mmCIF file of C-alpha atoms (C1' of nucleotides) in Angstrom:
data_model
loop_
_atom_site.group_PDB
_atom_site.id
_atom_site.type_symbol
_atom_site.label_atom_id
_atom_site.label_comp_id
_atom_site.label_asym_id
_atom_site.label_seq_id
_atom_site.Cartn_x
_atom_site.Cartn_y
_atom_site.Cartn_z
ATOM 1 C CA MET Y 1 -12.258 -4.223 -37.365
ATOM 2 C CA ARG Y 2 -13.678 -0.797 -38.158
ATOM 3 C CA LEU Y 3 -13.854 1.993 -35.665
ATOM 4 C CA SER Y 4 -17.496 2.975 -35.198
ATOM 5 C CA THR Y 5 -18.745 6.408 -36.156
ATOM 6 C CA LYS Y 6 -18.492 7.395 -32.514
ATOM 7 C CA GLY Y 7 -14.713 7.434 -32.588
ATOM 8 C CA ARG Y 8 -14.467 8.769 -36.129
ATOM 9 C CA TYR Y 9 -16.981 11.582 -35.651
ATOM 10 C CA GLY Y 10 -15.482 12.366 -32.278
ATOM 11 C CA VAL Y 11 -12.000 12.893 -33.720
ATOM 12 C CA LYS Y 12 -13.415 14.957 -36.594
ATOM 13 C CA ALA Y 13 -15.375 17.159 -34.200
ATOM 14 C CA MET Y 14 -12.416 17.669 -31.874
ATOM 15 C CA PHE Y 15 -10.191 18.497 -34.830
ATOM 16 C CA ASP Y 16 -12.791 21.010 -36.008
ATOM 17 C CA LEU Y 17 -12.799 22.581 -32.569
ATOM 18 C CA ALA Y 18 -9.012 22.754 -32.568
ATOM 19 C CA LEU Y 19 -8.869 24.293 -36.036
ATOM 20 C CA HIS Y 20 -11.776 26.732 -35.894
ATOM 21 C CA GLY Y 21 -12.346 27.196 -32.196
ATOM 22 C CA GLY Y 22 -10.798 30.055 -30.309
ATOM 23 C CA GLU Y 23 -11.606 32.056 -27.210
ATOM 24 C CA SER Y 24 -15.342 32.118 -27.761
ATOM 25 C CA PRO Y 25 -17.340 28.880 -27.735
ATOM 26 C CA LEU Y 26 -18.150 27.123 -31.000
ATOM 27 C CA PRO Y 27 -21.794 26.004 -31.313
ATOM 28 C CA LEU Y 28 -22.353 22.348 -32.100
ATOM 29 C CA LYS Y 29 -24.495 23.232 -35.098
ATOM 30 C CA THR Y 30 -21.501 24.822 -36.819
ATOM 31 C CA ILE Y 31 -19.305 21.797 -36.208
ATOM 32 C CA ALA Y 32 -22.002 19.365 -37.288
ATOM 33 C CA GLU Y 33 -22.673 21.226 -40.522
ATOM 34 C CA ARG Y 34 -19.019 21.673 -41.397
ATOM 35 C CA GLN Y 35 -18.184 18.028 -40.690
ATOM 36 C CA GLU Y 36 -21.455 16.736 -42.148
ATOM 37 C CA ILE Y 37 -22.526 14.911 -39.025
ATOM 38 C CA SER Y 38 -26.086 14.643 -37.699
ATOM 39 C CA GLU Y 39 -26.290 17.313 -35.011
ATOM 40 C CA PRO Y 40 -28.409 15.438 -32.429
ATOM 41 C CA TYR Y 41 -26.165 12.409 -32.836
ATOM 42 C CA LEU Y 42 -23.017 14.472 -32.410
ATOM 43 C CA GLU Y 43 -24.642 15.935 -29.300
ATOM 44 C CA GLN Y 44 -24.536 12.514 -27.673
ATOM 45 C CA LEU Y 45 -20.886 12.120 -28.541
ATOM 46 C CA ILE Y 46 -19.785 15.522 -27.314
ATOM 47 C CA SER Y 47 -21.710 14.919 -24.119
ATOM 48 C CA THR Y 48 -19.440 11.932 -23.528
ATOM 49 C CA LEU Y 49 -16.372 14.003 -24.362
ATOM 50 C CA ARG Y 50 -17.482 16.670 -21.909
ATOM 51 C CA LYS Y 51 -17.967 14.117 -19.142
ATOM 52 C CA SER Y 52 -14.438 12.879 -19.893
ATOM 53 C CA GLY Y 53 -13.162 16.420 -19.446
ATOM 54 C CA LEU Y 54 -11.928 16.887 -23.012
ATOM 55 C CA VAL Y 55 -14.205 19.835 -23.800
ATOM 56 C CA HIS Y 56 -15.969 22.521 -21.811
ATOM 57 C CA SER Y 57 -19.423 23.766 -22.607
ATOM 58 C CA VAL Y 58 -21.045 27.185 -22.366
ATOM 59 C CA ARG Y 59 -24.816 27.134 -22.111
ATOM 60 C CA GLY Y 60 -27.361 29.596 -23.390
ATOM 61 C CA ALA Y 61 -27.330 31.906 -26.407
ATOM 62 C CA HIS Y 62 -23.876 32.381 -27.947
ATOM 63 C CA GLY Y 63 -22.905 29.212 -26.104
ATOM 64 C CA GLY Y 64 -21.081 26.234 -27.510
ATOM 65 C CA TYR Y 65 -18.005 24.152 -26.867
ATOM 66 C CA LEU Y 66 -14.343 24.826 -26.179
ATOM 67 C CA LEU Y 67 -11.374 22.499 -25.986
ATOM 68 C CA ALA Y 68 -10.546 21.858 -22.343
ATOM 69 C CA ASP Y 69 -6.831 22.056 -23.091
ATOM 70 C CA SER Y 70 -4.460 23.263 -25.782
ATOM 71 C CA PRO Y 71 -4.414 21.167 -28.975
ATOM 72 C CA ASP Y 72 -0.919 19.873 -28.279
ATOM 73 C CA GLN Y 73 -2.131 18.408 -24.990
ATOM 74 C CA ILE Y 74 -5.062 16.468 -26.432
ATOM 75 C CA THR Y 75 -4.280 13.145 -28.096
ATOM 76 C CA VAL Y 76 -6.355 11.202 -30.579
ATOM 77 C CA GLY Y 77 -6.037 8.328 -28.124
ATOM 78 C CA SER Y 78 -7.836 10.160 -25.339
ATOM 79 C CA ILE Y 79 -10.686 11.060 -27.710
ATOM 80 C CA ILE Y 80 -11.116 7.557 -29.099
ATOM 81 C CA ARG Y 81 -10.838 5.927 -25.681
ATOM 82 C CA SER Y 82 -13.446 8.274 -24.263
ATOM 83 C CA LEU Y 83 -15.951 7.302 -26.958
ATOM 84 C CA GLU Y 84 -15.084 3.689 -27.703
ATOM 85 C CA GLY Y 85 -13.249 2.384 -24.686
ATOM 86 C CA SER Y 86 -10.006 0.478 -25.008
ATOM 87 C CA MET Y 87 -8.674 -0.248 -28.478
ATOM 88 C CA ALA Y 88 -8.018 -3.839 -27.439
ATOM 89 C CA PRO Y 89 -8.947 -6.390 -30.137
ATOM 90 C CA ALA Y 90 -10.117 -8.769 -27.385
ATOM 91 C CA ASP Y 91 -11.629 -8.197 -23.936
ATOM 92 C CA CYS Y 92 -8.817 -10.085 -22.232
ATOM 93 C CA VAL Y 93 -6.260 -7.410 -23.117
ATOM 94 C CA ALA Y 94 -8.283 -4.253 -22.394
ATOM 95 C CA GLU Y 95 -6.505 -1.695 -20.199
ATOM 96 C CA GLU Y 96 -9.459 -1.043 -17.930
ATOM 97 C CA GLU Y 97 -10.867 -4.142 -16.252
ATOM 98 C CA PRO Y 98 -9.577 -6.818 -18.628
ATOM 99 C CA VAL Y 99 -11.908 -9.809 -18.593
ATOM 100 C CA ASP Y 100 -9.724 -12.442 -17.100
ATOM 101 C CA CYS Y 101 -9.578 -15.799 -18.706
ATOM 102 C CA SER Y 102 -8.776 -18.981 -16.818
ATOM 103 C CA LYS Y 103 -6.199 -19.909 -19.424
ATOM 104 C CA ALA Y 104 -4.549 -16.495 -19.527
ATOM 105 C CA ASP Y 105 -1.234 -17.711 -18.169
ATOM 106 C CA CYS Y 106 -0.854 -20.096 -21.067
ATOM 107 C CA CYS Y 107 -2.687 -18.329 -23.883
ATOM 108 C CA VAL Y 108 -0.580 -17.650 -26.929
ATOM 109 C CA THR Y 109 -3.299 -15.815 -28.853
ATOM 110 C CA ARG Y 110 -3.597 -13.422 -25.930
ATOM 111 C CA GLY Y 111 -0.035 -12.358 -26.654
ATOM 112 C CA VAL Y 112 -1.017 -11.567 -30.229
ATOM 113 C CA TRP Y 113 -3.986 -9.420 -29.178
ATOM 114 C CA GLU Y 114 -1.811 -7.593 -26.701
ATOM 115 C CA LYS Y 115 0.793 -6.760 -29.332
ATOM 116 C CA ILE Y 116 -1.933 -5.353 -31.550
ATOM 117 C CA ARG Y 117 -3.383 -3.263 -28.745
ATOM 118 C CA ILE Y 118 -0.008 -1.850 -27.765
ATOM 119 C CA SER Y 119 0.766 -1.006 -31.356
ATOM 120 C CA ILE Y 120 -2.535 0.865 -31.794
ATOM 121 C CA ASP Y 121 -2.068 2.646 -28.475
ATOM 122 C CA ASN Y 122 1.383 3.816 -29.497
ATOM 123 C CA VAL Y 123 0.002 5.386 -32.654
ATOM 124 C CA ILE Y 124 -3.073 7.075 -31.219
ATOM 125 C CA ASP Y 125 -1.307 8.317 -28.102
ATOM 126 C CA SER Y 126 1.420 9.914 -30.164
ATOM 127 C CA ILE Y 127 -0.894 12.014 -32.353
ATOM 128 C CA THR Y 128 -2.202 15.268 -30.868
ATOM 129 C CA LEU Y 129 -4.737 17.679 -32.306
ATOM 130 C CA GLN Y 130 -1.833 20.064 -32.900
ATOM 131 C CA ASP Y 131 -0.173 17.436 -35.091
ATOM 132 C CA MET Y 132 -3.368 17.255 -37.107
ATOM 133 C CA ILE Y 133 -3.480 21.035 -37.471
ATOM 134 C CA ASP Y 134 0.118 20.980 -38.690
ATOM 135 C CA ASP Y 135 -0.765 18.253 -41.196
ATOM 136 C CA TYR Y 136 -3.724 20.296 -42.312
ATOM 137 C CA ASN Y 137 -1.587 23.365 -42.908
ATOM 138 C CA GLU Y 138 0.839 21.396 -45.041
ATOM 139 C CA LEU Y 139 -1.646 19.182 -46.815
ATOM 140 C CA CYS Y 140 -4.591 21.439 -47.512
ATOM 141 C CA LYS Y 141 -3.946 25.100 -47.105
ATOM 142 C CA GLN Y 142 -1.377 25.284 -49.864
ATOM 143 C CA ASN Y 143 -3.923 23.607 -52.132
ATOM 144 C CA LYS Y 144 -6.315 26.437 -51.344
ATOM 145 C CA MET Y 145 -8.688 24.108 -49.569
ATOM 146 C CA TYR Y 146 -9.658 26.083 -46.550
ATOM 147 C CA TYR Y 147 -11.988 25.401 -43.693
ATOM 148 C CA ILE Y 148 -12.615 21.724 -44.075
ATOM 149 C CA MET H 1 -12.729 -1.759 -31.642
ATOM 150 C CA ARG H 2 -12.838 -5.436 -30.825
ATOM 151 C CA LEU H 3 -12.002 -8.136 -33.304
ATOM 152 C CA SER H 4 -15.060 -10.351 -33.782
ATOM 153 C CA THR H 5 -15.011 -14.016 -32.816
ATOM 154 C CA LYS H 6 -14.396 -14.856 -36.470
ATOM 155 C CA GLY H 7 -10.862 -13.544 -36.360
ATOM 156 C CA ARG H 8 -10.182 -14.687 -32.827
ATOM 157 C CA TYR H 9 -11.528 -18.215 -33.294
ATOM 158 C CA GLY H 10 -9.829 -18.414 -36.671
ATOM 159 C CA VAL H 11 -6.402 -17.671 -35.221
ATOM 160 C CA LYS H 12 -7.010 -20.096 -32.358
ATOM 161 C CA ALA H 13 -8.052 -22.855 -34.741
ATOM 162 C CA MET H 14 -5.087 -22.291 -37.053
ATOM 163 C CA PHE H 15 -2.722 -22.286 -34.100
ATOM 164 C CA ASP H 16 -4.273 -25.548 -32.921
ATOM 165 C CA LEU H 17 -3.710 -27.025 -36.362
ATOM 166 C CA ALA H 18 -0.106 -25.846 -36.347
ATOM 167 C CA LEU H 19 0.556 -27.216 -32.866
ATOM 168 C CA HIS H 20 -1.298 -30.525 -33.008
ATOM 169 C CA GLY H 21 -1.652 -31.171 -36.706
ATOM 170 C CA GLY H 22 0.816 -33.301 -38.583
ATOM 171 C CA GLU H 23 0.770 -35.474 -41.674
ATOM 172 C CA SER H 24 -2.729 -36.833 -41.153
ATOM 173 C CA PRO H 25 -5.735 -34.505 -41.190
ATOM 174 C CA LEU H 26 -7.112 -33.167 -37.941
ATOM 175 C CA PRO H 27 -10.904 -33.413 -37.640
ATOM 176 C CA LEU H 28 -12.730 -30.189 -36.854
ATOM 177 C CA LYS H 29 -14.424 -31.771 -33.866
ATOM 178 C CA THR H 30 -11.064 -32.198 -32.136
ATOM 179 C CA ILE H 31 -10.091 -28.579 -32.736
ATOM 180 C CA ALA H 32 -13.478 -27.261 -31.669
ATOM 181 C CA GLU H 33 -13.445 -29.239 -28.440
ATOM 182 C CA ARG H 34 -9.881 -28.355 -27.548
ATOM 183 C CA GLN H 35 -10.391 -24.647 -28.263
ATOM 184 C CA GLU H 36 -13.908 -24.622 -26.825
ATOM 185 C CA ILE H 37 -15.556 -23.292 -29.947
ATOM 186 C CA SER H 38 -18.981 -24.318 -31.276
ATOM 187 C CA GLU H 39 -18.209 -26.887 -33.967
ATOM 188 C CA PRO H 40 -20.837 -25.878 -36.567
ATOM 189 C CA TYR H 41 -19.813 -22.258 -36.163
ATOM 190 C CA LEU H 42 -16.139 -23.071 -36.563
ATOM 191 C CA GLU H 43 -17.116 -25.018 -39.675
ATOM 192 C CA GLN H 44 -18.231 -21.775 -41.325
ATOM 193 C CA LEU H 45 -14.966 -20.117 -40.432
ATOM 194 C CA ILE H 46 -12.717 -22.912 -41.636
ATOM 195 C CA SER H 47 -14.724 -23.019 -44.840
ATOM 196 C CA THR H 48 -13.647 -19.433 -45.448
ATOM 197 C CA LEU H 49 -10.048 -20.283 -44.581
ATOM 198 C CA ARG H 50 -10.144 -23.182 -47.039
ATOM 199 C CA LYS H 51 -11.479 -20.955 -49.825
ATOM 200 C CA SER H 52 -8.619 -18.542 -49.060
ATOM 201 C CA GLY H 53 -6.172 -21.414 -49.480
ATOM 202 C CA LEU H 54 -4.883 -21.400 -45.918
ATOM 203 C CA VAL H 55 -5.968 -24.960 -45.133
ATOM 204 C CA HIS H 56 -6.667 -28.101 -47.124
ATOM 205 C CA SER H 57 -9.469 -30.487 -46.336
ATOM 206 C CA VAL H 58 -9.774 -34.256 -46.565
ATOM 207 C CA ARG H 59 -13.308 -35.554 -46.838
ATOM 208 C CA GLY H 60 -14.826 -38.771 -45.558
ATOM 209 C CA ALA H 61 -14.013 -40.892 -42.535
ATOM 210 C CA HIS H 62 -10.602 -40.086 -40.998
ATOM 211 C CA GLY H 63 -10.808 -36.813 -42.833
ATOM 212 C CA GLY H 64 -10.160 -33.364 -41.437
ATOM 213 C CA TYR H 65 -7.999 -30.347 -42.079
ATOM 214 C CA LEU H 66 -4.337 -29.669 -42.745
ATOM 215 C CA LEU H 67 -2.387 -26.440 -42.936
ATOM 216 C CA ALA H 68 -1.816 -25.559 -46.567
ATOM 217 C CA ASP H 69 1.722 -24.428 -45.805
ATOM 218 C CA SER H 70 4.368 -24.710 -43.102
ATOM 219 C CA PRO H 71 3.642 -22.723 -39.922
ATOM 220 C CA ASP H 72 6.462 -20.271 -40.611
ATOM 221 C CA GLN H 73 4.808 -19.338 -43.907
ATOM 222 C CA ILE H 74 1.370 -18.554 -42.468
ATOM 223 C CA THR H 75 0.939 -15.169 -40.804
ATOM 224 C CA VAL H 76 -1.706 -14.094 -38.340
ATOM 225 C CA GLY H 77 -2.430 -11.286 -40.805
ATOM 226 C CA SER H 78 -3.443 -13.651 -43.597
ATOM 227 C CA ILE H 79 -5.793 -15.497 -41.234
ATOM 228 C CA ILE H 80 -7.457 -12.381 -39.861
ATOM 229 C CA ARG H 81 -7.756 -10.746 -43.271
ATOM 230 C CA SER H 82 -9.352 -13.872 -44.692
ATOM 231 C CA LEU H 83 -12.046 -13.858 -42.019
ATOM 232 C CA GLU H 84 -12.530 -10.167 -41.283
ATOM 233 C CA GLY H 85 -11.246 -8.282 -44.290
ATOM 234 C CA SER H 86 -8.901 -5.345 -43.944
ATOM 235 C CA MET H 87 -7.929 -4.198 -40.470
ATOM 236 C CA ALA H 88 -8.587 -0.605 -41.510
ATOM 237 C CA PRO H 89 -10.369 1.435 -38.830
ATOM 238 C CA ALA H 90 -12.297 3.260 -41.595
ATOM 239 C CA ASP H 91 -13.475 2.193 -45.059
ATOM 240 C CA CYS H 92 -11.501 4.961 -46.741
ATOM 241 C CA VAL H 93 -8.172 3.349 -45.832
ATOM 242 C CA ALA H 94 -8.939 -0.308 -46.558
ATOM 243 C CA GLU H 95 -6.351 -2.051 -48.747
ATOM 244 C CA GLU H 96 -8.865 -3.705 -51.037
ATOM 245 C CA GLU H 97 -11.245 -1.287 -52.724
ATOM 246 C CA PRO H 98 -11.039 1.652 -50.335
ATOM 247 C CA VAL H 99 -14.267 3.616 -50.392
ATOM 248 C CA ASP H 100 -13.136 6.877 -51.858
ATOM 249 C CA CYS H 101 -14.219 10.056 -50.263
ATOM 250 C CA SER H 102 -14.586 13.320 -52.162
ATOM 251 C CA LYS H 103 -12.515 15.095 -49.533
ATOM 252 C CA ALA H 104 -9.761 12.487 -49.424
ATOM 253 C CA ASP H 105 -7.090 14.819 -50.761
ATOM 254 C CA CYS H 106 -7.622 17.169 -47.855
ATOM 255 C CA CYS H 107 -8.714 14.863 -45.056
ATOM 256 C CA VAL H 108 -6.521 14.946 -42.001
ATOM 257 C CA THR H 109 -8.423 12.268 -40.082
ATOM 258 C CA ARG H 110 -7.837 9.932 -43.016
ATOM 259 C CA GLY H 111 -4.131 10.193 -42.275
ATOM 260 C CA VAL H 112 -4.783 9.103 -38.707
ATOM 261 C CA TRP H 113 -6.797 6.049 -39.776
ATOM 262 C CA GLU H 114 -4.101 5.109 -42.236
ATOM 263 C CA LYS H 115 -1.380 5.252 -39.591
ATOM 264 C CA ILE H 116 -3.453 2.973 -37.380
ATOM 265 C CA ARG H 117 -4.044 0.501 -40.196
ATOM 266 C CA ILE H 118 -0.389 0.373 -41.164
ATOM 267 C CA SER H 119 0.623 -0.135 -37.563
ATOM 268 C CA ILE H 120 -1.789 -3.043 -37.141
ATOM 269 C CA ASP H 121 -0.724 -4.548 -40.455
ATOM 270 C CA ASN H 122 2.919 -4.426 -39.418
ATOM 271 C CA VAL H 123 2.169 -6.392 -36.266
ATOM 272 C CA ILE H 124 -0.097 -9.057 -37.712
ATOM 273 C CA ASP H 125 2.005 -9.601 -40.821
ATOM 274 C CA SER H 126 5.111 -10.125 -38.735
ATOM 275 C CA ILE H 127 3.688 -12.907 -36.560
ATOM 276 C CA THR H 128 3.615 -16.412 -38.020
ATOM 277 C CA LEU H 129 2.092 -19.561 -36.600
ATOM 278 C CA GLN H 130 5.651 -20.760 -35.993
ATOM 279 C CA ASP H 131 6.267 -17.706 -33.798
ATOM 280 C CA MET H 132 3.200 -18.679 -31.801
ATOM 281 C CA ILE H 133 4.445 -22.248 -31.427
ATOM 282 C CA ASP H 134 7.777 -20.914 -30.185
ATOM 283 C CA ASP H 135 5.976 -18.676 -27.703
ATOM 284 C CA TYR H 136 3.938 -21.631 -26.584
ATOM 285 C CA ASN H 137 7.013 -23.720 -25.984
ATOM 286 C CA GLU H 138 8.569 -21.026 -23.844
ATOM 287 C CA LEU H 139 5.448 -19.844 -22.088
ATOM 288 C CA CYS H 140 3.490 -22.987 -21.374
ATOM 289 C CA LYS H 141 5.407 -26.167 -21.791
ATOM 290 C CA GLN H 142 7.892 -25.417 -19.020
ATOM 291 C CA ASN H 143 4.934 -24.733 -16.743
ATOM 292 C CA LYS H 144 3.701 -28.229 -17.512
ATOM 293 C CA MET H 145 0.650 -26.928 -19.307
ATOM 294 C CA TYR H 146 0.476 -29.127 -22.318
ATOM 295 C CA TYR H 147 -1.949 -29.347 -25.162
ATOM 296 C CA ILE H 148 -3.889 -26.133 -24.808
ATOM 297 C "C1'" DC X 1 -39.229 38.100 -23.992
ATOM 298 C "C1'" DT X 2 -37.322 35.530 -27.510
ATOM 299 C "C1'" DA X 3 -34.144 33.011 -29.894
ATOM 300 C "C1'" DA X 4 -30.137 30.150 -29.614
ATOM 301 C "C1'" DA X 5 -27.978 26.813 -27.700
ATOM 302 C "C1'" DA X 6 -26.725 23.067 -24.265
ATOM 303 C "C1'" DC X 7 -28.700 19.213 -22.051
ATOM 304 C "C1'" DC X 8 -31.350 14.874 -21.539
ATOM 305 C "C1'" DA X 9 -34.064 10.509 -21.993
ATOM 306 C "C1'" DA X 10 -36.411 7.533 -24.649
ATOM 307 C "C1'" DC X 11 -37.353 5.389 -28.827
ATOM 308 C "C1'" DC X 12 -36.385 3.060 -33.398
ATOM 309 C "C1'" DG X 13 -35.173 0.442 -37.870
ATOM 310 C "C1'" DA X 14 -31.422 -1.890 -39.950
ATOM 311 C "C1'" DA X 15 -27.360 -4.454 -39.766
ATOM 312 C "C1'" DT X 16 -24.183 -7.445 -37.534
ATOM 313 C "C1'" DT X 17 -22.915 -11.109 -34.415
ATOM 314 C "C1'" DG X 18 -22.634 -15.545 -32.961
ATOM 315 C "C1'" DG X 19 -24.499 -18.898 -33.431
ATOM 316 C "C1'" DT X 20 -28.192 -23.327 -34.613
ATOM 317 C "C1'" DT X 21 -30.740 -26.597 -37.621
ATOM 318 C "C1'" DG X 22 -31.125 -29.901 -40.844
ATOM 319 C "C1'" DG X 23 -29.651 -31.731 -44.151
ATOM 320 C "C1'" DT X 24 -26.039 -33.938 -48.479
ATOM 321 C "C1'" DT X 25 -21.992 -36.016 -49.925
ATOM 322 C "C1'" DT X 26 -17.630 -38.414 -49.448
ATOM 323 C "C1'" DT X 27 -14.714 -41.953 -47.718
ATOM 324 C "C1'" DC X 28 -12.651 -45.336 -44.499
ATOM 325 C "C1'" DG X 29 -12.811 -49.651 -42.008
ATOM 326 C "C1'" DT X 30 -15.174 -53.899 -41.436
ATOM 327 C "C1'" DA B 1 -21.887 -53.675 -49.199
ATOM 328 C "C1'" DC B 2 -22.741 -50.882 -45.227
ATOM 329 C "C1'" DG B 3 -22.398 -47.928 -41.283
ATOM 330 C "C1'" DA B 4 -20.088 -44.311 -39.124
ATOM 331 C "C1'" DA B 5 -17.317 -40.281 -39.403
ATOM 332 C "C1'" DA B 6 -16.430 -36.336 -41.275
ATOM 333 C "C1'" DA B 7 -16.540 -32.433 -44.702
ATOM 334 C "C1'" DC B 8 -19.751 -29.519 -46.950
ATOM 335 C "C1'" DC B 9 -23.760 -26.424 -47.484
ATOM 336 C "C1'" DA B 10 -27.855 -23.337 -47.057
ATOM 337 C "C1'" DA B 11 -31.103 -21.412 -44.392
ATOM 338 C "C1'" DC B 12 -32.746 -19.701 -40.240
ATOM 339 C "C1'" DC B 13 -32.630 -17.192 -35.690
ATOM 340 C "C1'" DA B 14 -32.298 -14.328 -31.203
ATOM 341 C "C1'" DA B 15 -29.767 -10.777 -29.192
ATOM 342 C "C1'" DT B 16 -26.977 -6.883 -29.539
ATOM 343 C "C1'" DT B 17 -25.017 -2.908 -31.618
ATOM 344 C "C1'" DC B 18 -25.146 0.966 -34.732
ATOM 345 C "C1'" DG B 19 -26.449 5.195 -36.183
ATOM 346 C "C1'" DG B 20 -29.332 7.701 -35.598
ATOM 347 C "C1'" DT B 21 -34.381 10.456 -34.434
ATOM 348 C "C1'" DT B 22 -37.931 12.558 -31.418
ATOM 349 C "C1'" DG B 23 -39.490 15.501 -28.151
ATOM 350 C "C1'" DG B 24 -38.713 17.730 -24.850
ATOM 351 C "C1'" DT B 25 -36.156 21.097 -20.557
ATOM 352 C "C1'" DT B 26 -33.101 24.472 -19.098
ATOM 353 C "C1'" DT B 27 -29.909 28.321 -19.566
ATOM 354 C "C1'" DT B 28 -28.474 32.746 -21.208
ATOM 355 C "C1'" DA B 29 -27.281 36.811 -24.427
ATOM 356 C "C1'" DG B 30 -29.427 40.597 -26.585
#
DNA sequence: CTAAAACCAACCGAATTGGTTGGTTTTCGT
DNA sequence: ACGAAAACCAACCAATTCGGTTGGTTTTAG
């Protein structure tokens, strides 16, 4: 049950924006190169993130992207959900428009899928970009591994 | 990040075996019909489960399948892992042969994927087929919904 | 005016998914 | 001894998804 590159690249890009972005917009090219992601592909992903209101864009020369909110207000969950939809292991337990099954009221496996979904949601909704920055500062900076 | 039908059908089939199976082997046809799964497709899945040692088979007429252990010894995790591999959201945090990344020692997103994997593992390894039977008895039997 | 950058739509090859088809072997009951 | 039931097995297949690429247009700072 792998996450697709959409979710993984999306989180990487948003983390990059949180770590290296500031007042002035960060061009996509910079993010794509630093995170080693195909730029035109990342463009599709960030377009989705923009439509979800997680980033703002500035067009034209010296344009780029900015986080729409402070890093401690943006969760990994909101990023992943924007790009991949619900983290439900089965359609019948998705948050948004769960496919309803005729046997739902007596489906034991449904209970299992729901427990998994809730458990994933708890994790991804509890991690913010600020948490990741803090991790980065502990994990990497002291090892003299900057700007990754 | 949906589970594929392999994992979902596999858990359903194993639950069916736990609920309706007994001393004598249960033919696949019965399970497939009751769970509304294509029989030849389910055959591929149960073949995998057999090779993983989760079920035993009896060939010939009046043959079928039996759980290899008591329901309280078989976890949902072992079933899903047999059919789908690790529940890791990214290759770099899979239990078995994690693809190692050159940046692993300074990768913050890796930490996120690992937390997700551990959280999923905790849930699926804590649910046994016996737990599902107990849920069934509470949830369905009192509503007079037998044999589903 | 030009370069940089966001924005957009359409296309594409490869892999995966969710099966099906067409057998063979084994074993029970008669 | 034989027929039916059932496990076992390998190969094939259509549709979808994945992970992009291509080829533009619009916008804006300098």
